Every structure is written in C-alpha cells, then in structure tokens.
PDB file of C-alpha atoms and ligand atoms in Angstrom:
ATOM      1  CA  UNK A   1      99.116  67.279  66.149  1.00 71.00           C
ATOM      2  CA  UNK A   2     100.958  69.162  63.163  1.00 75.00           C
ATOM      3  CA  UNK A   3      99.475  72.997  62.263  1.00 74.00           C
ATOM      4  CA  UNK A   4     101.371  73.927  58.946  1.00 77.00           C
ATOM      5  CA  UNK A   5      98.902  76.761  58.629  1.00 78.00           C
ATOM      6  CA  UNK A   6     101.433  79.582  57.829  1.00 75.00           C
ATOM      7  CA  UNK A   7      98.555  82.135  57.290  1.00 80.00           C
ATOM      8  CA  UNK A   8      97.035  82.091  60.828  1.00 80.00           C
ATOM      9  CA  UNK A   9      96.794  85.511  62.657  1.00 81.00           C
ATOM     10  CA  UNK A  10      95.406  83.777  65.842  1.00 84.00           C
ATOM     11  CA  UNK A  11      95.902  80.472  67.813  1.00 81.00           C
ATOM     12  CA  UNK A  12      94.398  79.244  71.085  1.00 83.00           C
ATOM     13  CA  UNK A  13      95.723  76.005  71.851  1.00 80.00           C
ATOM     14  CA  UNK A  14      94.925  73.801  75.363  1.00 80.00           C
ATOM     15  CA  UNK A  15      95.649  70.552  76.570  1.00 73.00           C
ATOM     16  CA  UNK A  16      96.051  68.316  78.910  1.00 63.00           C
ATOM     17  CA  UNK A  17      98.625  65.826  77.995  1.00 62.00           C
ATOM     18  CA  UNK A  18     102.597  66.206  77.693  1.00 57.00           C
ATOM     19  CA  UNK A  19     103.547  69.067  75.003  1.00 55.00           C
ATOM     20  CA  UNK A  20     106.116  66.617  73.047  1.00 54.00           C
ATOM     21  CA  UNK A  21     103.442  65.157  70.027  1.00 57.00           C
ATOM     22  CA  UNK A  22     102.489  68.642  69.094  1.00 61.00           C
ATOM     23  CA  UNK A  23     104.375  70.086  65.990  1.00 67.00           C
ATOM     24  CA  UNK A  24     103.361  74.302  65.192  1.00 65.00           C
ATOM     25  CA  UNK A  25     105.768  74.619  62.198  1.00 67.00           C
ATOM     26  CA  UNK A  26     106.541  77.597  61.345  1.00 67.00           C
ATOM     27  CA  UNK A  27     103.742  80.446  61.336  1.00 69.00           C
ATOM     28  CA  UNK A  28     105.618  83.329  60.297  1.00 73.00           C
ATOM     29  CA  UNK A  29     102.463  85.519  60.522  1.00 81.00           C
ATOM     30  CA  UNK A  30     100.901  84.718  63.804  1.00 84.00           C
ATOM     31  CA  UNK A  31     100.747  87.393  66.250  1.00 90.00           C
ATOM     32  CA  UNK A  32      98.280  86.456  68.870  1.00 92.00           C
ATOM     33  CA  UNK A  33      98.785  82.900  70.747  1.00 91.00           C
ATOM     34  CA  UNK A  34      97.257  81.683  73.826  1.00 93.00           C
ATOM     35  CA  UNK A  35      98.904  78.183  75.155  1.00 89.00           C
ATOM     36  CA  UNK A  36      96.998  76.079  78.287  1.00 87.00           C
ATOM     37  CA  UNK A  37      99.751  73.331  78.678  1.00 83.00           C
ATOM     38  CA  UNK A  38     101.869  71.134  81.361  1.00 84.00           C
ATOM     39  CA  UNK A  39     105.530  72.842  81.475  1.00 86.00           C
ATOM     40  CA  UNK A  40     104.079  75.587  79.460  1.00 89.00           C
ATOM     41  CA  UNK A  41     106.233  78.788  80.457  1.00 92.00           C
ATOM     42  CA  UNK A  42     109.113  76.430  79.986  1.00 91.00           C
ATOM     43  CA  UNK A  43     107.699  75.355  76.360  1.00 88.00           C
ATOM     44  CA  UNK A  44     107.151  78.829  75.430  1.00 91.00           C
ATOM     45  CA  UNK A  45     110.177  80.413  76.142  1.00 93.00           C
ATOM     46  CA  UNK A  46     111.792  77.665  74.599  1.00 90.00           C
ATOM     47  CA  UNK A  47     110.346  76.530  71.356  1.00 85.00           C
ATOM     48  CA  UNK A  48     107.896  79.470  70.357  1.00 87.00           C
ATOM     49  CA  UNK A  49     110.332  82.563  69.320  1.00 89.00           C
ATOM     50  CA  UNK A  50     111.535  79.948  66.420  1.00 84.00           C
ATOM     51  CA  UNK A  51     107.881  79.118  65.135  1.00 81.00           C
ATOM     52  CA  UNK A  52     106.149  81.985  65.681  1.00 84.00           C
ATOM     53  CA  UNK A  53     109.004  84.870  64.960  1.00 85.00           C
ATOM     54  CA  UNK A  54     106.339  87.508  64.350  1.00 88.00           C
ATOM     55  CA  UNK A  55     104.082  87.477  67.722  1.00 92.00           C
ATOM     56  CA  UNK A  56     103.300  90.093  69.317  1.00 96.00           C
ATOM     57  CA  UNK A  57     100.796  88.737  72.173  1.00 97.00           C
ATOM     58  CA  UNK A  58     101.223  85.342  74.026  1.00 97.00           C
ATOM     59  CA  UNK A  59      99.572  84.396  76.674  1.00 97.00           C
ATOM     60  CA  UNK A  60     100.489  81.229  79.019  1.00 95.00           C
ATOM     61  CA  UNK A  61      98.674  79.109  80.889  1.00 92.00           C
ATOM     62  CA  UNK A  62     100.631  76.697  83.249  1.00 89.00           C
ATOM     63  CA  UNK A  63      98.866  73.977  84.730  1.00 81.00           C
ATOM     64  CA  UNK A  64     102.386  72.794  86.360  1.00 82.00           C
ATOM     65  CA  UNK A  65     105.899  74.290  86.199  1.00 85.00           C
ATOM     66  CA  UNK A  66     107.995  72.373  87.357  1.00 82.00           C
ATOM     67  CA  UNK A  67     111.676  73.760  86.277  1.00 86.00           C
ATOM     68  CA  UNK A  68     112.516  77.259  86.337  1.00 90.00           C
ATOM     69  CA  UNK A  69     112.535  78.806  83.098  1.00 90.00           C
ATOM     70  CA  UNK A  70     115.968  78.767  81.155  1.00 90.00           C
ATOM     71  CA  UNK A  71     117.800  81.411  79.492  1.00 90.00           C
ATOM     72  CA  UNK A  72     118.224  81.102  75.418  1.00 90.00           C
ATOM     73  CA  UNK A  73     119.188  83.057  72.886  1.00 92.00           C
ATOM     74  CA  UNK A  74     116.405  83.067  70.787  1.00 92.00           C
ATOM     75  CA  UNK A  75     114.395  85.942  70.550  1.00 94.00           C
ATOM     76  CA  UNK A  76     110.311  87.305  70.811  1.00 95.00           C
ATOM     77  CA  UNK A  77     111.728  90.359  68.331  1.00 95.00           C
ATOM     78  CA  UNK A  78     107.957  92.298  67.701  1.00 96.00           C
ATOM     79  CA  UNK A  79     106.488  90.679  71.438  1.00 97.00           C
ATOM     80  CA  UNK A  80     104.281  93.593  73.351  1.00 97.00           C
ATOM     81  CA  UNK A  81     102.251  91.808  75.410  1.00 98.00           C
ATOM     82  CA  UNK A  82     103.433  89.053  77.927  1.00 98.00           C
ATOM     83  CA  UNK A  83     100.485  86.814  80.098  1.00 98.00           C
ATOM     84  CA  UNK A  84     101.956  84.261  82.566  1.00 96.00           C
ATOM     85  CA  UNK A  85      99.100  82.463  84.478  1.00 94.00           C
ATOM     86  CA  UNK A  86     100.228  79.959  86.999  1.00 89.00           C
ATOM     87  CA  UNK A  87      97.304  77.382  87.811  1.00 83.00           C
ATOM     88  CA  UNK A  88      96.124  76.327  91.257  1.00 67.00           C
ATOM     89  CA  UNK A  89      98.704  74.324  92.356  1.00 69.00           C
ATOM     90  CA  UNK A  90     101.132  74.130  89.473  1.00 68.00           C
ATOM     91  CA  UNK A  91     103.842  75.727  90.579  1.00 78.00           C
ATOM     92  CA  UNK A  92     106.940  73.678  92.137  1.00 83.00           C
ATOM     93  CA  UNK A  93     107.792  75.265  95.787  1.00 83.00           C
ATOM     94  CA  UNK A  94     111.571  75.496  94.116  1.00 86.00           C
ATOM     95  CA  UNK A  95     110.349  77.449  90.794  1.00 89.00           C
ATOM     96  CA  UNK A  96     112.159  80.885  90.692  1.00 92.00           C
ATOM     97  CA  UNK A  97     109.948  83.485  89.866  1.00 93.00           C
ATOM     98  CA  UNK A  98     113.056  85.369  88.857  1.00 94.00           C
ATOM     99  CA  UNK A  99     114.017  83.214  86.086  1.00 95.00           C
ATOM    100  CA  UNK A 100     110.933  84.732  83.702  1.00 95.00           C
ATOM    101  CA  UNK A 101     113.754  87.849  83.225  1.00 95.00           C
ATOM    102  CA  UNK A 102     114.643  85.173  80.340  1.00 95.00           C
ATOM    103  CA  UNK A 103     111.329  86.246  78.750  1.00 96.00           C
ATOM    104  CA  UNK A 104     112.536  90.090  79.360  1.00 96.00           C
ATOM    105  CA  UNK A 105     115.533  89.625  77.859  1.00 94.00           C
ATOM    106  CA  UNK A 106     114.220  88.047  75.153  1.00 95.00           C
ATOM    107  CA  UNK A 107     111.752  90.487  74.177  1.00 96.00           C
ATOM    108  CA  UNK A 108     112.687  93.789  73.630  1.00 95.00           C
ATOM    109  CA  UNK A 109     109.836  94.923  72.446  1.00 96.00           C
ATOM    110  CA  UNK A 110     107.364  94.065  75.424  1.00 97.00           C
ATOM    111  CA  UNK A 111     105.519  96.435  76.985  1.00 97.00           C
ATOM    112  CA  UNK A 112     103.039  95.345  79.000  1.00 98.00           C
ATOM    113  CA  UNK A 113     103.284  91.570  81.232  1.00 98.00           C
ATOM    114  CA  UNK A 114     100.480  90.364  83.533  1.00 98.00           C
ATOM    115  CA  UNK A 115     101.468  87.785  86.251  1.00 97.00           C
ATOM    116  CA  UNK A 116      99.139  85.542  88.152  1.00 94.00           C
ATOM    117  CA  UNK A 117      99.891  83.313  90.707  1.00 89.00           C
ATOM    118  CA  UNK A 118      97.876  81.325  93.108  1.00 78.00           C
ATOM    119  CA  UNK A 119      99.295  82.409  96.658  1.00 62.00           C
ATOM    120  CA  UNK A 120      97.224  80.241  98.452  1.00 60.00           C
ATOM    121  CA  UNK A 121      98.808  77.278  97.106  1.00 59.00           C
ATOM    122  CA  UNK A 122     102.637  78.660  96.862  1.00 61.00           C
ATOM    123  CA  UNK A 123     104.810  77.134  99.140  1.00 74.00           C
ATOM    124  CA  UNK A 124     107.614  79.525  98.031  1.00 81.00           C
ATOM    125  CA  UNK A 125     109.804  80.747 100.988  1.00 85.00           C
ATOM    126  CA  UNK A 126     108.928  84.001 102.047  1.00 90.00           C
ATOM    127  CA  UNK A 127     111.153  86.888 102.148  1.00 92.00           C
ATOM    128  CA  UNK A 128     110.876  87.021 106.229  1.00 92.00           C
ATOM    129  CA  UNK A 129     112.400  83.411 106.889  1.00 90.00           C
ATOM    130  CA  UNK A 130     115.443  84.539 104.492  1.00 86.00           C
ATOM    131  CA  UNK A 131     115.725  88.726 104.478  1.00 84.00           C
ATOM    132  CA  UNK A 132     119.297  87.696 103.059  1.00 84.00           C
ATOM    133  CA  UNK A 133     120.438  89.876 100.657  1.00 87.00           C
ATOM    134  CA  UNK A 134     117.993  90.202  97.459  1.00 87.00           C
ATOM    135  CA  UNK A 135     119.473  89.102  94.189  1.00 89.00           C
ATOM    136  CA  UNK A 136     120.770  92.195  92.076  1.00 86.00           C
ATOM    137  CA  UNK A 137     120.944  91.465  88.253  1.00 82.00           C
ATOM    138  CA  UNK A 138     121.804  94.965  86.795  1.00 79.00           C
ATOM    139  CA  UNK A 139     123.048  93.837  83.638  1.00 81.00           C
ATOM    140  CA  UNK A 140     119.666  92.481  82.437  1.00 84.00           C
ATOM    141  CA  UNK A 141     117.709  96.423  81.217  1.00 86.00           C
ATOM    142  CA  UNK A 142     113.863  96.093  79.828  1.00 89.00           C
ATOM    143  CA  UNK A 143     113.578  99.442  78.920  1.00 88.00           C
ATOM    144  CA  UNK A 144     110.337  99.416  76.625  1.00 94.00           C
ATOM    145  CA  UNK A 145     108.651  98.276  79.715  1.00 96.00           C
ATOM    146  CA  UNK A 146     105.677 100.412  80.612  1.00 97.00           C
ATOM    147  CA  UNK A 147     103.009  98.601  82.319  1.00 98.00           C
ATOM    148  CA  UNK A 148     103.629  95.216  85.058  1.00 98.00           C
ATOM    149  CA  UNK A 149     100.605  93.652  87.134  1.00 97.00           C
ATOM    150  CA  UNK A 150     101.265  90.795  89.582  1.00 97.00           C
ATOM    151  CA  UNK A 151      98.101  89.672  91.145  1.00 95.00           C
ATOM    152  CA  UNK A 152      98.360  87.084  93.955  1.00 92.00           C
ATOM    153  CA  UNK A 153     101.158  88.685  95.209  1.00 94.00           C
ATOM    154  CA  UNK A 154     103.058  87.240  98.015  1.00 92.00           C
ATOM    155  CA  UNK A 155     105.810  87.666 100.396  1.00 93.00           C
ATOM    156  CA  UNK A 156     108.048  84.544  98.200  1.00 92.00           C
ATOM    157  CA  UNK A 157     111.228  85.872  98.272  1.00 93.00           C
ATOM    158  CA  UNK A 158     112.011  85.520  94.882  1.00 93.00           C
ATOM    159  CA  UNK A 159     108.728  87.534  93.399  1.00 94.00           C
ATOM    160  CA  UNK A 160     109.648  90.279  95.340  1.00 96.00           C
ATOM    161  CA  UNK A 161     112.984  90.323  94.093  1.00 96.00           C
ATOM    162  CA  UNK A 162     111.534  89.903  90.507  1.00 96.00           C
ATOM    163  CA  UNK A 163     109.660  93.012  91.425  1.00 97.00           C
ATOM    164  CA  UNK A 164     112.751  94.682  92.640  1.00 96.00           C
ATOM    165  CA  UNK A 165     114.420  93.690  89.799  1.00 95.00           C
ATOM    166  CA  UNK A 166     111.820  95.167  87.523  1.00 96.00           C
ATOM    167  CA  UNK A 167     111.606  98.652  89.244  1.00 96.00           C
ATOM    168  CA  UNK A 168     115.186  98.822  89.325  1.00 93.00           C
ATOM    169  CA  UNK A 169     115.838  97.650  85.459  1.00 93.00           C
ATOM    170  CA  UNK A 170     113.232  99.805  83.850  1.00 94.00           C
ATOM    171  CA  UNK A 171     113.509 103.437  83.443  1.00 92.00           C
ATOM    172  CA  UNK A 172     110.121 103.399  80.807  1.00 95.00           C
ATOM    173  CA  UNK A 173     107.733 101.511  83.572  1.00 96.00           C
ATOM    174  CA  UNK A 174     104.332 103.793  83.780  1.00 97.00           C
ATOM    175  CA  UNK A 175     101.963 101.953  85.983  1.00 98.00           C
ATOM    176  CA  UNK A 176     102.953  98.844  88.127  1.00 98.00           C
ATOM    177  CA  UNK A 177     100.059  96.929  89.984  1.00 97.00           C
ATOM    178  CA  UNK A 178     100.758  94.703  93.097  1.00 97.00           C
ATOM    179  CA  UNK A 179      97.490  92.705  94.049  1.00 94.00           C
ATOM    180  CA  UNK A 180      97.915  90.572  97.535  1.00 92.00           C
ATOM    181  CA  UNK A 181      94.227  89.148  96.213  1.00 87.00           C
ATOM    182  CA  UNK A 182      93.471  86.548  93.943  1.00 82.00           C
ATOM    183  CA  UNK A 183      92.432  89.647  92.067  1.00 78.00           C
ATOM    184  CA  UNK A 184      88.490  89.649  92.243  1.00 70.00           C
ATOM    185  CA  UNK A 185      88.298  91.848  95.693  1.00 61.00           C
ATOM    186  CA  UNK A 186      86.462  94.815  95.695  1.00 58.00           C
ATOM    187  CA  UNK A 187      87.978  97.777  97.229  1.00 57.00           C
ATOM    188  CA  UNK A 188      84.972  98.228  99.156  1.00 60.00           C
ATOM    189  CA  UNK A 189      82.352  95.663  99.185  1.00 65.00           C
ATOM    190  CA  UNK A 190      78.900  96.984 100.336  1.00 55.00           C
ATOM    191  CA  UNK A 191      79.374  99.607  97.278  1.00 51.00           C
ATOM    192  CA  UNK A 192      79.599  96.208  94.827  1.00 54.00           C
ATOM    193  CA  UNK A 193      77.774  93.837  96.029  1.00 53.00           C
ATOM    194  CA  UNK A 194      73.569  93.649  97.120  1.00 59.00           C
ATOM    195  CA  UNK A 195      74.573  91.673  99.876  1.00 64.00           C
ATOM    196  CA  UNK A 196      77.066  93.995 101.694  1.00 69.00           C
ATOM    197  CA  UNK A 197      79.930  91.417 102.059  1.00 77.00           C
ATOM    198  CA  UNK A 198      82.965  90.170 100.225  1.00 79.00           C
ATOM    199  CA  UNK A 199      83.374  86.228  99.421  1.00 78.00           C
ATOM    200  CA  UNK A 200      84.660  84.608 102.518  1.00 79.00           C
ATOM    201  CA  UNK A 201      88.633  83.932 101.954  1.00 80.00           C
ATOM    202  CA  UNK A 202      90.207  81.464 103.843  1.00 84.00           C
ATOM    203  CA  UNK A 203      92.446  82.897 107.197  1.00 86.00           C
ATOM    204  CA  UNK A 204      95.353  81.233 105.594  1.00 86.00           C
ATOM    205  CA  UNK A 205      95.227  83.519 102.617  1.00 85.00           C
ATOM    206  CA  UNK A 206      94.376  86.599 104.664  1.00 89.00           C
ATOM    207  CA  UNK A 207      97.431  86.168 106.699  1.00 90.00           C
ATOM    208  CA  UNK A 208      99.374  85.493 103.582  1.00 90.00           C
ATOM    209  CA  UNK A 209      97.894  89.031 101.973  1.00 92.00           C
ATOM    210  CA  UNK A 210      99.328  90.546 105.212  1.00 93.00           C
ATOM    211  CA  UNK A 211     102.450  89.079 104.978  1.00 94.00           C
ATOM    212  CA  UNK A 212     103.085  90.432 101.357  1.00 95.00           C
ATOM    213  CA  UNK A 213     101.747  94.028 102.042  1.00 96.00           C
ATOM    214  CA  UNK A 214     104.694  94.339 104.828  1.00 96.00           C
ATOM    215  CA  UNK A 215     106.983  92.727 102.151  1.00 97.00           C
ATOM    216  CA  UNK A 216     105.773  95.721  99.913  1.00 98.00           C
ATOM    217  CA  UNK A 217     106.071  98.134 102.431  1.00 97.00           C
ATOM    218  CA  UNK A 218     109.409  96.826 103.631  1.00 96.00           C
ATOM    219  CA  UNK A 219     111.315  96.222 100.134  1.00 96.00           C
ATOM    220  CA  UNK A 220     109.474  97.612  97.551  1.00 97.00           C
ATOM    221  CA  UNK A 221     107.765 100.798  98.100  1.00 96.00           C
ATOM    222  CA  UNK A 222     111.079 102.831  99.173  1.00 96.00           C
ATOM    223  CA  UNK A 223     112.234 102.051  95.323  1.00 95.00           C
ATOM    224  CA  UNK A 224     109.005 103.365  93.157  1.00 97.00           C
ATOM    225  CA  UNK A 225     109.950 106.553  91.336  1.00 95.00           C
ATOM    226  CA  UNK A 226     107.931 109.087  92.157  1.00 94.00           C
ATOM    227  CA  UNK A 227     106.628 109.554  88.793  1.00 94.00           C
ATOM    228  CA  UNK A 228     105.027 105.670  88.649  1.00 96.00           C
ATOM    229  CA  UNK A 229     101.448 105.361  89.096  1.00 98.00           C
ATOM    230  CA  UNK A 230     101.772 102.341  91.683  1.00 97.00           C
ATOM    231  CA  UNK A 231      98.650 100.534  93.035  1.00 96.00           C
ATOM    232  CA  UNK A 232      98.468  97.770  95.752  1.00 95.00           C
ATOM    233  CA  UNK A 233      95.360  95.628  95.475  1.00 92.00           C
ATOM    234  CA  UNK A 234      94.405  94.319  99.803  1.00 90.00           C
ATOM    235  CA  UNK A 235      92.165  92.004 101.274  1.00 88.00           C
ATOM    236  CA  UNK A 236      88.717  94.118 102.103  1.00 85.00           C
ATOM    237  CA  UNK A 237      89.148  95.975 105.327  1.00 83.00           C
ATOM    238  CA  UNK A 238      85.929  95.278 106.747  1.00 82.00           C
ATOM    239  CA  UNK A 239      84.611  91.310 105.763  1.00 83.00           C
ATOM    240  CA  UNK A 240      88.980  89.939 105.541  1.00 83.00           C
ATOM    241  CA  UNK A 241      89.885  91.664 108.526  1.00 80.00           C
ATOM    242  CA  UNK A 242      92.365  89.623 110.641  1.00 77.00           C
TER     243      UNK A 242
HETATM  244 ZN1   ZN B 301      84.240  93.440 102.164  1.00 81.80          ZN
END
C-alpha cells in the first residue's frame, strides 16, 4: 500500500500482516495518526518522525512487540500527545518498558502519554524477585511533560523504573495516574452498577494489582512532589478483595 496523499490532516491505519509492503511517503501536514500494527512501537519510533514531520498526536497499537524500542536521532519536533497500547499478549517477557524514553527524547514537545499494558498477560520480572538497584538515566530531561497515565500497572521491574525515571526527569509533570486495573474498575461498585458488584477478575490479576500497589508504595510514592496531583487506580475493595 502507497498513501502519497500529502494533504491529509488525519490517518487511522490497522492491520494485520507484517508492516514492510506499506509505503506513507511523506505527509508533511498530518498531525493526527493512529497505527494498529505487528512491531508497531518499534515501526513508529522508527520510520514515522521522517514521514510525518508535522504530527502532533500518534497513537499506537501493538499487537506484538517483540524488540525493545531503539534509540534514533530522528525527531517528533511539534508531538503533544503520545498513546502506547500494548495488546493482550503482545508483549515479549524481555521487552523493556524503559526503552520508550527513546520516544521522550525524541519529542520535545510532548505533553501528555497514555500507557496501557495488559498485566495479566506480562510475564515481566517483578521488582520483588530483583529489588537490585533501579536504573538511573539522569541525562535523558522531558521537561514539557505535564500529564502520564499507566493503566495496568504492575510490579515489572522495569515499568516502575520507567515511572521512576519519569518523576525524577520531569520538573513540568502536573497529574500522573497509576492504575493496577485494566482500567474499567469502579472506585466503588454498588454506586455504578444496578447489580451491586464489579466484573469478576481473575485471582491471578488481583494478586498481581496487590503486588504493584506495594511496588508503588515501596518505590514510587516517597518520590512524588508534593505539588503533583497523583492518583492510584485499585482493584474494588469489596467484590476483588483477596
Ligand atoms: Zn466492587
């Protein structure tokens, strides 16, 4: 597939097949693109800031990420608003959450990035079988930074150090949002739904939601400035007790 449309504002693209028969040229004007791919995080960080120089929204869904994502030069120059959606169970058990600082670094105009992994299916190691030190990376700074969300939040050693990284790196962050949920829990559920009960979650992913709320309460919450408006998102207290 070739798009030579140089005119395009908007793109949503998805598929199912290897990425390396598509051709986006060179859309100088596009500023809002959505990708559903293989590899996608990878793709993006790699290919798009030469094709689309002017975005300022990308979104990314991975349906399998295999690699970590590399560094490059290139650059997202105008890029505000950063979506990385990991997929069920697309994300290799060696992938380095860490690595999407390349997309920081890259962007140094982004203010806002959503995360979303799948906790139930990570088989990342967690912070408590290696509390070795955590990574430090102080030369990478994301200052324009305001607002991060990571929902599906788990104890994977290298997504809380990505969150470490990010409190420590940032002086501009506003609001930072750790969900242990896949996202949809209620705070309280007879107040939402008729029948007075969350959605059954399985005790695997309970115990996992436990495991990263002592992560956050062990690494994490001793390091939020004061002034941040942090929120942790829990398993229901009543219907996912353990
Ligand atoms: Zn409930």
């Amino acid at each position: 597939m070739e798009i030579e449309a140089q005119y395009l504002s908007k793109i949503n693209f998805a598929a199912v097949d290897e990425l390396g028969q598509l051709s986006l040229g060179q859309s100088l004007q596009l500023k809002i693109l959505e990708i559903y791919y293989y590899g996608a995080v990878c793709y993006a960080r790699a290919k798009l800031p030469s094709s689309f120089p002017s975005l300022e929204s990308l979104t990314i869904f991975s349906w399998s990420e295999m690699v970590s994502t590399p560094m490059a030069p290139s650059k997202f120059s105008y890029l505000k608003h950063l979506r990385v959606v990991f997929l069920a169970r697309s994300l290799s058990p060696t992938y380095d959450h860490c690595s999407l600082i390349s997309f920081f670094d890259a962007s140094p105009s982004l203010e806002t990035f959503f995360l979303q992994v799948v906790p139930m299916y990570a088989k990342h190691p967690s912070i408590f079988a290696d509390p070795s030190d955590l990574r430090k990376m102080p030369e990478h700074r994301h200052d324009k930074l305001k607002n991060v969300k990571i929902v599906g939040f788990s104890s994977s050693k290298s997504l809380v150090e990505l969150t470490c990284h990010i409190l420590e790196s940032t002086t501009s962050l506003e609001y930072l949002t750790l969900d242990t949920t896949d996202g949809h829990s209620p705070p309280r559920c007879s107040s939402v739904h008729n029948m007075g009960k969350c959605f059954p979650i399985d005790r695997d992913v309970i115990l996992e939601a436990h495991k990263a709320l002592l992560a956050i309460r062990t690494y994490i919450q001793g390091i939020v400035p004061s002034k941040l408006k942090f929120t942790v998102g829990k398993p229901c207290s009543q219907c996912h007790a353990v």
